[in-house]
Structures are given as structure tokens and as C-alpha cells.
Amino acid sequence: MECDRCGREAVIHVAYSGAHLCGTHLRQSVDRRVRRRIRSDGLLPDTATPEDPVTWLIGLSGGKDSAVLTHILADTFGDDPRVELIALSIHEGIAGYRDESLSAAESLVEDRPVEYVSTSYEREFDLRMDEVAEADPWDMAPCAYCGVFRRDILSAVATEYDADLLLTGHNLDDEAETALMNIFEGDVAQMAQHYDASLAPLEAREADSPFVPRAKPLRDVPESEIALYARLSDIPAHIAECPHSSESFRGTVQELLLELEADHPGTRHSIMSGYEELAKLAATQKRRGEHGPAGVCEECGAPTDGDRCRACELQAALE
Ligand code: SF4
């Protein structure tokens, strides 16, 4: 099969668009979609200048998605004096899984203009995910605990470094899974939160929100294209499945989505285009009903809508 653009050997057939692409044109296509998303979400404001640059904190797990995100951001903005890049890695305490991906993260940033910081659940919360999954005090999937702890650390470090934006490597598959999970669970509040926290253009976010805004520049790119991009570009990335991932509801939705996409190419894109409209409506509705700003956690001072943040509630349950 030949590349539609240059006639060289194709490395991928993109079923949802019908395109055959060689390695060079696949990488160009991914770069273009990521840069377009950064522009359309208004992630680099006009107010950013060399004298007053913005700080972007990248969640770098060392897996292929966050590694490709870090690579593209370093390639695009590494020499741009309006942007300072910091990558943060978090060790969850999962035996046989995270050590290798953090080594990959370290070698990725070694020769790129990105500051690197790392921490762990053990350092921040005095616990390891393997122990949490074993204890399971609230009878939940491991990812439900893990997501809360990770979000808490990302927010705290973003605040510590005075970051203007927190960027994560969520891809199109991840976002379509989240959309389906919210729909299957009938969780309209979560849809609104998803839109407000990471899908809305930056200028449409609440200016007085205590949370550092989040962004997902890879959210238009399917996981398979990111994996190929990482391999073709020799990006150091650790490709392995977390031993706790199959226990989650997300794992079930992931399998369903893969089947749907194989039978009906383009399903992920259609889900996201309709879901974004729905989530925006839910967010608008939620704002109309809201009174007053979010409070702070009485334990740790993190922003929260209740008396205690979710991370402190979970830690208390694990004591
Ligand atoms: Fe944590 Fe779940 Fe991701 Fe494993 S798959 S690292 S438990 S969120």
C-alpha cells in the first residue's frame, strides 16, 4: 500500500478517513492535529510574552501518550520564550509497572528543554496503590482511588509551580471512553465537570476557579496513531498495561469501544462531537444553579466543594 501524499510505502491505513500514510505523513498529521487543538482551545494566550511567559505543567507518566505529548510540546514550544515547560512524573506504587516508565520519562526529558520533577503516592500520602487495591475500604475499582490521588498531586504541584495550565496525554480513545462511561452511568454532573475542567476553550473557563485549568492536546488523535508515532520517532516510552486496569469499568467500556470502532470506523469521533455539545449544555445548566465559590478542604487546604477533599476522605478510610 502506498502513502496517498507521497507514494512511499504506507505504515498505516486510517480506517475512519480512508487515508494511507507513510511514517513522515502520519507524524505530520498528528503534529498538525495537536497544534490545531492547542490553537482552537486557546491554550497559549496573547498575554504570554518573553517577559511574562506562561508555565505549562505536563503530566508525564512515561507511557506512550504523555511521552508523545511531551515530545510535541518540546518540539513546538521548546525554543519559544513565551512558554516554560515542566514535566511531572508520579510513582503510584504499583510493583513491576511504574519503575520502567519513570526511567523512560527521565531519558525523554534528558535532551529536551523541559524541567523535570517527580514524586510518589508514598511521599505525598504515605501509601502505595498495591496496598490500596488490596485494602479496598470503599469496595471500588483501584482506578477510582488512583485517579483521586493522581489528580490531587497534579493540582498541588501545578499550584506549587504557579502553573498556568496542566496538560495531560489523554487521547481520543480515553476521551470517548470517559464520555461513554458518563452516559452509561447517567452522570450529568460529571459531564459538566468534564467539560468545565478540560474540554472548554480556555477563555470560556471560570476566571475565579481555584483549580489550575487542564488541557488535553492529544484528544483528537486515536491511541493507535500515537503508539505508531512513538515507535516511528524513537520516543522513549514504556508500553505496558497496569495490572489493576482490567478491574475497572473503563476496561469494559474500552473493549466495547474497540469493537464499535472496528465495525463502524469514526465512532470515537462521532461520540466526542455529540458528547461535547451535551457536556457544554450540562455545564451551562450547572453554572446557572451554582451559588458561591468552591471552599477549601479542612484537612489539607485543597480546593473542594465539600468540607474535605476526596483525597483526604480516601486517606482517612485507609487509616
Ligand atoms: Fe492507576 Fe488505574 Fe491507571 Fe493503574 S490503570 S495507574 S490503577 S488509574
Short mmCIF file of C-alpha atoms and ligand atoms in Angstrom, two decimals:
data_model
loop_
_atom_site.label_atom_id
_atom_site.label_comp_id
_atom_site.label_asym_id
_atom_site.label_seq_id
_atom_site.Cartn_x
_atom_site.Cartn_y
_atom_site.Cartn_z
CA MET A 1 0.00 0.00 0.00
CA GLU A 2 1.32 3.48 -0.91
CA CYS A 3 1.09 6.76 1.00
CA ASP A 4 -1.69 8.93 -0.51
CA ARG A 5 0.50 12.03 -0.15
CA CYS A 6 3.93 10.97 -1.46
CA GLY A 7 3.70 7.45 -2.89
CA ARG A 8 6.18 5.95 -0.38
CA GLU A 9 5.28 2.79 1.48
CA ALA A 10 2.33 3.36 3.84
CA VAL A 11 2.68 2.35 7.51
CA ILE A 12 -1.00 2.80 8.37
CA HIS A 13 -4.45 2.67 6.86
CA VAL A 14 -6.58 5.16 8.77
CA ALA A 15 -9.97 3.46 8.52
CA TYR A 16 -12.10 6.45 9.65
CA SER A 17 -10.68 8.73 6.94
CA GLY A 18 -9.69 6.14 4.34
CA ALA A 19 -6.14 7.57 4.18
CA HIS A 20 -2.96 5.54 3.69
CA LEU A 21 0.03 7.32 5.21
CA CYS A 22 3.79 6.79 5.36
CA GLY A 23 5.66 7.43 8.63
CA THR A 24 6.53 11.03 7.75
CA HIS A 25 2.99 11.98 6.80
CA LEU A 26 1.46 10.19 9.78
CA ARG A 27 3.73 12.20 12.09
CA GLN A 28 2.90 15.44 10.26
CA SER A 29 -0.80 14.66 10.54
CA VAL A 30 -0.54 14.01 14.32
CA ASP A 31 1.56 17.17 14.86
CA ARG A 32 -0.97 19.21 12.91
CA ARG A 33 -3.95 17.93 14.92
CA VAL A 34 -2.21 18.59 18.24
CA ARG A 35 -1.17 22.13 17.25
CA ARG A 36 -4.66 22.84 15.89
CA ARG A 37 -6.18 21.71 19.20
CA ILE A 38 -3.80 23.98 21.13
CA ARG A 39 -4.93 26.90 18.93
CA SER A 40 -8.66 26.10 18.98
CA ASP A 41 -8.69 25.68 22.77
CA GLY A 42 -6.78 28.99 23.09
CA LEU A 43 -4.12 27.40 25.29
CA LEU A 44 -1.43 30.00 24.53
CA PRO A 45 -3.00 33.38 25.36
CA ASP A 46 -1.92 36.63 23.65
CA THR A 47 -0.83 37.91 27.06
CA ALA A 48 2.08 35.43 27.14
CA THR A 49 5.33 37.26 26.36
CA PRO A 50 9.06 36.51 26.76
CA GLU A 51 9.00 38.87 29.78
CA ASP A 52 5.90 37.23 31.24
CA PRO A 53 5.83 33.61 29.97
CA VAL A 54 3.20 31.02 30.80
CA THR A 55 4.17 27.87 32.72
CA TRP A 56 2.80 24.59 31.43
CA LEU A 57 2.97 21.53 33.69
CA ILE A 58 2.86 18.25 31.74
CA GLY A 59 1.75 15.04 33.47
CA LEU A 60 4.46 12.65 32.23
CA SER A 61 3.83 9.03 33.21
CA GLY A 62 6.43 7.69 30.78
CA GLY A 63 3.78 5.83 28.79
CA LYS A 64 3.42 6.50 25.06
CA ASP A 65 0.68 9.16 25.28
CA SER A 66 2.34 11.51 27.75
CA ALA A 67 5.73 10.85 26.11
CA VAL A 68 4.40 11.86 22.68
CA LEU A 69 2.71 14.91 24.21
CA THR A 70 5.95 15.99 25.90
CA HIS A 71 7.88 15.41 22.66
CA ILE A 72 5.47 17.51 20.55
CA LEU A 73 5.29 20.32 23.12
CA ALA A 74 9.09 20.41 23.44
CA ASP A 75 9.41 20.38 19.65
CA THR A 76 6.82 23.15 19.19
CA PHE A 77 7.48 25.39 22.19
CA GLY A 78 10.96 24.38 23.41
CA ASP A 79 12.54 27.49 21.83
CA ASP A 80 9.53 29.73 22.43
CA PRO A 81 10.38 32.21 25.24
CA ARG A 82 6.65 32.69 25.93
CA VAL A 83 6.32 29.14 27.29
CA GLU A 84 8.11 27.33 30.15
CA LEU A 85 7.65 23.56 30.19
CA ILE A 86 7.80 21.39 33.32
CA ALA A 87 7.14 17.63 33.28
CA LEU A 88 5.87 15.86 36.41
CA SER A 89 6.06 12.11 36.97
CA ILE A 90 4.18 10.36 39.78
CA HIS A 91 5.02 6.88 41.09
CA GLU A 92 1.78 5.24 42.24
CA GLY A 93 3.47 2.32 43.99
CA ILE A 94 2.47 -0.44 41.56
CA ALA A 95 5.02 -3.25 41.55
CA GLY A 96 6.56 -4.16 38.20
CA TYR A 97 4.84 -1.34 36.35
CA ARG A 98 5.89 2.19 37.14
CA ASP A 99 9.67 1.85 37.66
CA GLU A 100 10.35 1.29 33.97
CA SER A 101 8.02 4.02 32.73
CA LEU A 102 9.67 6.57 35.03
CA SER A 103 13.09 5.60 33.63
CA ALA A 104 11.63 6.22 30.15
CA ALA A 105 10.32 9.62 31.31
CA GLU A 106 13.75 10.59 32.66
CA SER A 107 15.52 9.70 29.42
CA LEU A 108 12.86 11.53 27.38
CA VAL A 109 13.43 14.87 29.13
CA GLU A 110 17.22 14.44 29.26
CA ASP A 111 17.84 16.06 25.87
CA ARG A 112 14.75 18.25 25.69
CA PRO A 113 14.19 21.78 27.06
CA VAL A 114 11.82 20.59 29.78
CA GLU A 115 12.32 20.87 33.55
CA TYR A 116 11.63 17.54 35.29
CA VAL A 117 10.11 16.86 38.72
CA SER A 118 8.88 13.60 40.23
CA THR A 119 7.06 12.43 43.34
CA SER A 120 5.07 9.42 44.57
CA TYR A 121 1.93 8.43 46.45
CA GLU A 122 4.27 7.13 49.15
CA ARG A 123 5.93 10.52 49.59
CA GLU A 124 2.71 12.54 49.39
CA PHE A 125 0.22 10.23 51.14
CA ASP A 126 2.35 7.52 52.77
CA LEU A 127 0.62 4.78 50.75
CA ARG A 128 1.16 2.60 47.67
CA MET A 129 -1.52 1.71 45.11
CA ASP A 130 -0.90 -2.03 45.50
CA GLU A 131 -1.80 -1.73 49.20
CA VAL A 132 -4.83 0.45 48.46
CA ALA A 133 -6.13 -2.10 45.89
CA GLU A 134 -5.67 -4.86 48.49
CA ALA A 135 -7.38 -2.96 51.34
CA ASP A 136 -10.16 -1.50 49.12
CA PRO A 137 -12.12 0.07 52.03
CA TRP A 138 -14.85 1.53 49.80
CA ASP A 139 -15.31 -1.51 47.54
CA MET A 140 -14.28 0.41 44.42
CA ALA A 141 -12.12 -0.36 41.40
CA PRO A 142 -8.41 0.51 42.00
CA CYS A 143 -8.56 3.24 39.34
CA ALA A 144 -11.22 5.11 41.32
CA TYR A 145 -8.74 5.57 44.21
CA CYS A 146 -5.75 6.07 41.97
CA GLY A 147 -7.43 8.80 39.89
CA VAL A 148 -8.26 10.83 43.00
CA PHE A 149 -4.71 10.66 44.38
CA ARG A 150 -3.15 11.47 41.00
CA ARG A 151 -5.45 14.45 40.39
CA ASP A 152 -4.70 15.74 43.87
CA ILE A 153 -0.92 15.61 43.34
CA LEU A 154 -1.13 17.12 39.84
CA SER A 155 -3.18 20.03 41.21
CA ALA A 156 -0.90 20.55 44.21
CA VAL A 157 2.27 20.58 42.09
CA ALA A 158 0.61 22.83 39.49
CA THR A 159 -0.19 25.27 42.28
CA GLU A 160 3.31 24.94 43.80
CA TYR A 161 4.95 25.82 40.48
CA ASP A 162 2.39 28.54 39.77
CA ALA A 163 1.47 26.74 36.54
CA ASP A 164 -0.98 28.39 34.17
CA LEU A 165 -2.02 25.10 32.62
CA LEU A 166 -1.89 21.41 33.41
CA LEU A 167 -1.54 19.28 30.28
CA THR A 168 -2.18 15.55 30.15
CA GLY A 169 -1.76 12.94 27.40
CA HIS A 170 -5.38 11.78 27.15
CA ASN A 171 -6.06 10.60 23.60
CA LEU A 172 -9.25 10.23 21.56
CA ASP A 173 -9.91 6.70 22.88
CA ASP A 174 -9.54 7.87 26.50
CA GLU A 175 -11.93 10.76 25.98
CA ALA A 176 -14.54 8.69 24.11
CA GLU A 177 -14.36 6.10 26.95
CA THR A 178 -14.92 8.81 29.56
CA ALA A 179 -17.84 10.16 27.53
CA LEU A 180 -19.47 6.71 27.29
CA MET A 181 -18.88 5.99 30.98
CA ASN A 182 -20.58 9.26 31.96
CA ILE A 183 -23.50 8.47 29.64
CA PHE A 184 -23.85 4.84 30.81
CA GLU A 185 -23.77 5.98 34.43
CA GLY A 186 -26.23 8.80 33.69
CA ASP A 187 -23.81 11.15 35.40
CA VAL A 188 -24.77 14.60 34.10
CA ALA A 189 -22.81 16.38 36.88
CA GLN A 190 -19.68 14.53 35.79
CA MET A 191 -20.31 15.56 32.17
CA ALA A 192 -20.45 19.20 33.26
CA GLN A 193 -17.28 18.76 35.31
CA HIS A 194 -15.51 17.06 32.36
CA TYR A 195 -16.42 19.98 30.07
CA ASP A 196 -15.51 22.72 32.54
CA ALA A 197 -12.27 21.08 33.65
CA SER A 198 -10.70 20.19 30.33
CA LEU A 199 -12.86 20.42 27.19
CA ALA A 200 -13.99 24.07 27.18
CA PRO A 201 -11.78 26.61 25.41
CA LEU A 202 -9.51 28.28 27.97
CA GLU A 203 -11.18 31.69 27.65
CA ALA A 204 -14.58 30.14 28.46
CA ARG A 205 -13.38 28.69 31.80
CA GLU A 206 -14.31 30.34 35.06
CA ALA A 207 -11.68 33.02 35.74
CA ASP A 208 -12.01 32.74 39.54
CA SER A 209 -11.80 28.93 39.67
CA PRO A 210 -9.37 27.76 42.39
CA PHE A 211 -8.26 24.87 40.14
CA VAL A 212 -5.40 25.16 37.64
CA PRO A 213 -7.01 24.73 34.19
CA ARG A 214 -6.38 21.43 32.40
CA ALA A 215 -5.94 20.66 28.73
CA LYS A 216 -5.64 17.55 26.59
CA PRO A 217 -3.94 18.46 23.31
CA LEU A 218 -3.91 14.81 22.08
CA ARG A 219 -7.65 14.38 22.40
CA ASP A 220 -8.26 14.35 18.64
CA VAL A 221 -5.71 11.59 17.99
CA PRO A 222 -6.55 7.86 18.34
CA GLU A 223 -4.36 5.75 20.62
CA SER A 224 -3.11 3.52 17.77
CA GLU A 225 -1.72 6.53 15.86
CA ILE A 226 0.05 7.80 18.98
CA ALA A 227 1.60 4.38 19.57
CA LEU A 228 2.88 4.31 15.98
CA TYR A 229 4.11 7.91 16.25
CA ALA A 230 6.11 6.99 19.38
CA ARG A 231 7.67 3.96 17.67
CA LEU A 232 8.49 5.77 14.40
CA SER A 233 10.03 8.73 16.25
CA ASP A 234 12.06 6.55 18.67
CA ILE A 235 10.48 8.30 21.63
CA PRO A 236 11.44 6.59 24.90
CA ALA A 237 8.15 5.24 26.26
CA HIS A 238 7.19 2.28 28.40
CA ILE A 239 4.34 0.33 26.83
CA ALA A 240 2.75 -1.93 29.42
CA GLU A 241 -0.65 -2.47 30.95
CA CYS A 242 -1.18 -1.53 34.59
CA PRO A 243 -2.00 -4.78 36.50
CA HIS A 244 -5.06 -3.07 38.05
CA SER A 245 -6.55 -1.65 34.85
CA SER A 246 -8.65 -4.65 33.80
CA GLU A 247 -10.60 -4.49 37.04
CA SER A 248 -12.16 -1.18 36.08
CA PHE A 249 -15.44 -0.23 34.42
CA ARG A 250 -13.24 1.66 31.96
CA GLY A 251 -11.72 -1.65 30.83
CA THR A 252 -15.19 -2.96 29.88
CA VAL A 253 -16.07 0.26 28.03
CA GLN A 254 -12.68 0.17 26.29
CA GLU A 255 -13.38 -3.29 24.85
CA LEU A 256 -16.82 -2.22 23.69
CA LEU A 257 -15.44 0.89 22.02
CA LEU A 258 -12.72 -1.05 20.21
CA GLU A 259 -15.36 -3.38 18.77
CA LEU A 260 -17.60 -0.50 17.74
CA GLU A 261 -14.72 1.36 16.08
CA ALA A 262 -13.63 -1.76 14.19
CA ASP A 263 -17.16 -2.34 12.85
CA HIS A 264 -18.02 1.34 12.35
CA PRO A 265 -14.89 3.46 11.78
CA GLY A 266 -15.34 7.02 13.01
CA THR A 267 -17.44 6.05 16.05
CA ARG A 268 -14.99 7.68 18.52
CA HIS A 269 -15.10 10.99 16.62
CA SER A 270 -18.91 10.98 16.44
CA ILE A 271 -19.20 10.16 20.15
CA MET A 272 -16.96 13.08 21.04
CA SER A 273 -18.60 15.60 18.75
CA GLY A 274 -22.08 14.88 20.16
CA TYR A 275 -20.83 14.47 23.73
CA GLU A 276 -19.06 17.83 23.74
CA GLU A 277 -22.34 19.56 22.88
CA LEU A 278 -24.15 17.66 25.65
CA ALA A 279 -21.41 18.29 28.20
CA LYS A 280 -21.41 22.00 27.35
CA LEU A 281 -25.17 22.17 27.94
CA ALA A 282 -24.76 20.32 31.25
CA ALA A 283 -22.00 22.76 32.29
CA THR A 284 -24.14 25.79 31.40
CA GLN A 285 -27.04 24.35 33.37
CA LYS A 286 -24.80 23.63 36.35
CA ARG A 287 -23.41 27.18 36.40
CA ARG A 288 -26.92 28.62 36.45
CA GLY A 289 -27.71 26.63 39.58
CA GLU A 290 -24.47 27.34 41.41
CA HIS A 291 -24.16 29.77 44.29
CA GLY A 292 -20.83 30.97 45.62
CA PRO A 293 -17.29 29.77 45.05
CA ALA A 294 -15.86 26.33 45.99
CA GLY A 295 -14.45 26.04 49.52
CA VAL A 296 -11.20 24.55 50.76
CA CYS A 297 -10.54 21.18 52.38
CA GLU A 298 -10.41 21.47 56.19
CA GLU A 299 -7.55 18.89 56.26
CA CYS A 300 -5.16 19.99 53.53
CA GLY A 301 -6.47 23.28 52.16
CA ALA A 302 -7.01 21.96 48.62
CA PRO A 303 -9.99 23.41 46.72
CA THR A 304 -13.16 21.35 47.20
CA ASP A 305 -16.93 21.71 47.13
CA GLY A 306 -17.35 19.85 50.44
CA ASP A 307 -15.71 20.05 53.89
CA ARG A 308 -12.94 17.60 52.96
CA CYS A 309 -11.43 16.87 49.55
CA ARG A 310 -11.83 13.39 48.08
CA ALA A 311 -8.13 12.53 48.57
CA CYS A 312 -8.35 13.28 52.32
CA GLU A 313 -11.58 11.27 52.61
CA LEU A 314 -9.90 8.28 50.95
CA GLN A 315 -6.80 8.57 53.12
CA ALA A 316 -8.97 8.63 56.24
CA ALA A 317 -10.79 5.49 55.03
CA LEU A 318 -7.46 3.72 54.52
CA GLU A 319 -6.10 4.52 58.02
FE1 SF4 B 1 -3.90 3.84 38.48
FE2 SF4 B 1 -5.88 2.53 37.21
FE3 SF4 B 1 -4.01 3.86 35.82
FE4 SF4 B 1 -3.38 1.61 37.13
S1 SF4 B 1 -4.82 1.81 35.39
S2 SF4 B 1 -2.19 3.52 37.10
S3 SF4 B 1 -4.67 1.79 38.96
S4 SF4 B 1 -5.54 4.75 37.22
#
